[in-house]
XYZ file of C-alpha atoms in Angstrom:
80
model
C 209.609 222.747 112.188
C 212.447 220.544 110.923
C 213.076 218.513 114.062
C 214.333 214.943 114.149
C 211.305 212.673 114.474
C 212.047 209.529 116.506
C 208.718 207.895 117.246
C 207.291 204.588 118.386
C 206.580 202.339 115.408
C 203.065 202.674 114.055
C 202.120 201.050 110.765
C 199.908 204.021 109.847
C 203.035 206.162 109.651
C 204.139 204.102 106.615
C 201.336 205.804 104.691
C 202.881 209.192 105.313
C 206.659 208.848 105.712
C 209.545 206.642 104.624
C 211.093 204.998 107.667
C 214.785 205.775 108.230
C 214.718 208.327 105.387
C 212.172 210.887 106.642
C 211.490 209.673 110.186
C 213.004 207.059 112.484
C 210.860 204.577 114.400
C 211.493 202.217 117.295
C 209.604 199.158 118.553
C 211.244 198.403 121.917
C 212.931 200.318 124.694
C 216.225 198.659 123.783
C 215.853 199.784 120.156
C 214.908 203.311 121.245
C 218.014 203.663 123.412
C 220.236 202.255 120.658
C 218.809 204.689 118.109
C 219.169 207.648 120.472
C 222.848 206.822 120.982
C 223.386 206.208 117.270
C 221.816 209.450 116.050
C 223.480 211.541 118.761
C 226.788 210.242 117.404
C 225.816 210.759 113.736
C 224.617 214.368 113.503
C 224.930 214.645 109.706
C 222.735 211.597 109.168
C 220.275 212.898 111.759
C 220.136 216.280 110.019
C 219.616 214.649 106.616
C 216.622 212.686 107.959
C 215.254 215.797 109.677
C 215.483 217.779 106.458
C 213.828 215.027 104.391
C 210.995 214.754 106.926
C 210.533 218.510 106.912
C 210.294 218.712 103.129
C 207.904 215.751 103.026
C 205.721 217.474 105.619
C 205.534 220.823 103.850
C 204.945 219.060 100.520
C 202.346 216.487 101.548
C 201.045 217.170 105.038
C 199.709 220.723 105.180
C 196.387 221.815 106.658
C 195.234 222.804 103.173
C 195.878 219.294 101.853
C 194.046 217.738 104.793
C 191.029 220.009 104.360
C 190.992 219.371 100.603
C 190.977 215.616 101.284
C 188.116 215.963 103.763
C 186.090 218.118 101.361
C 186.671 215.631 98.536
C 185.497 212.764 100.756
C 182.350 214.710 101.698
C 181.637 215.591 98.057
C 182.154 211.976 96.974
C 179.716 210.745 99.630
C 177.065 213.305 98.597
C 177.348 212.271 94.932
C 176.644 208.618 95.772
């Protein structure tokens, strides 16, 4: 939907997004509050990250892609 994604740090997210370019992560309450204040005061940077995350999502994280990956995994397991 193009929103700004500020989420608790999770190493699995590194597989799907570039931190601080497509999403922003935090690891402590102090860091979360600092990032909230920072991005509220830097709307252009926040919008740039939101846009990059949106385009990454519609390019790489659609339902069709997920189902294709699942089907390929199932096919690969049946071939073995």
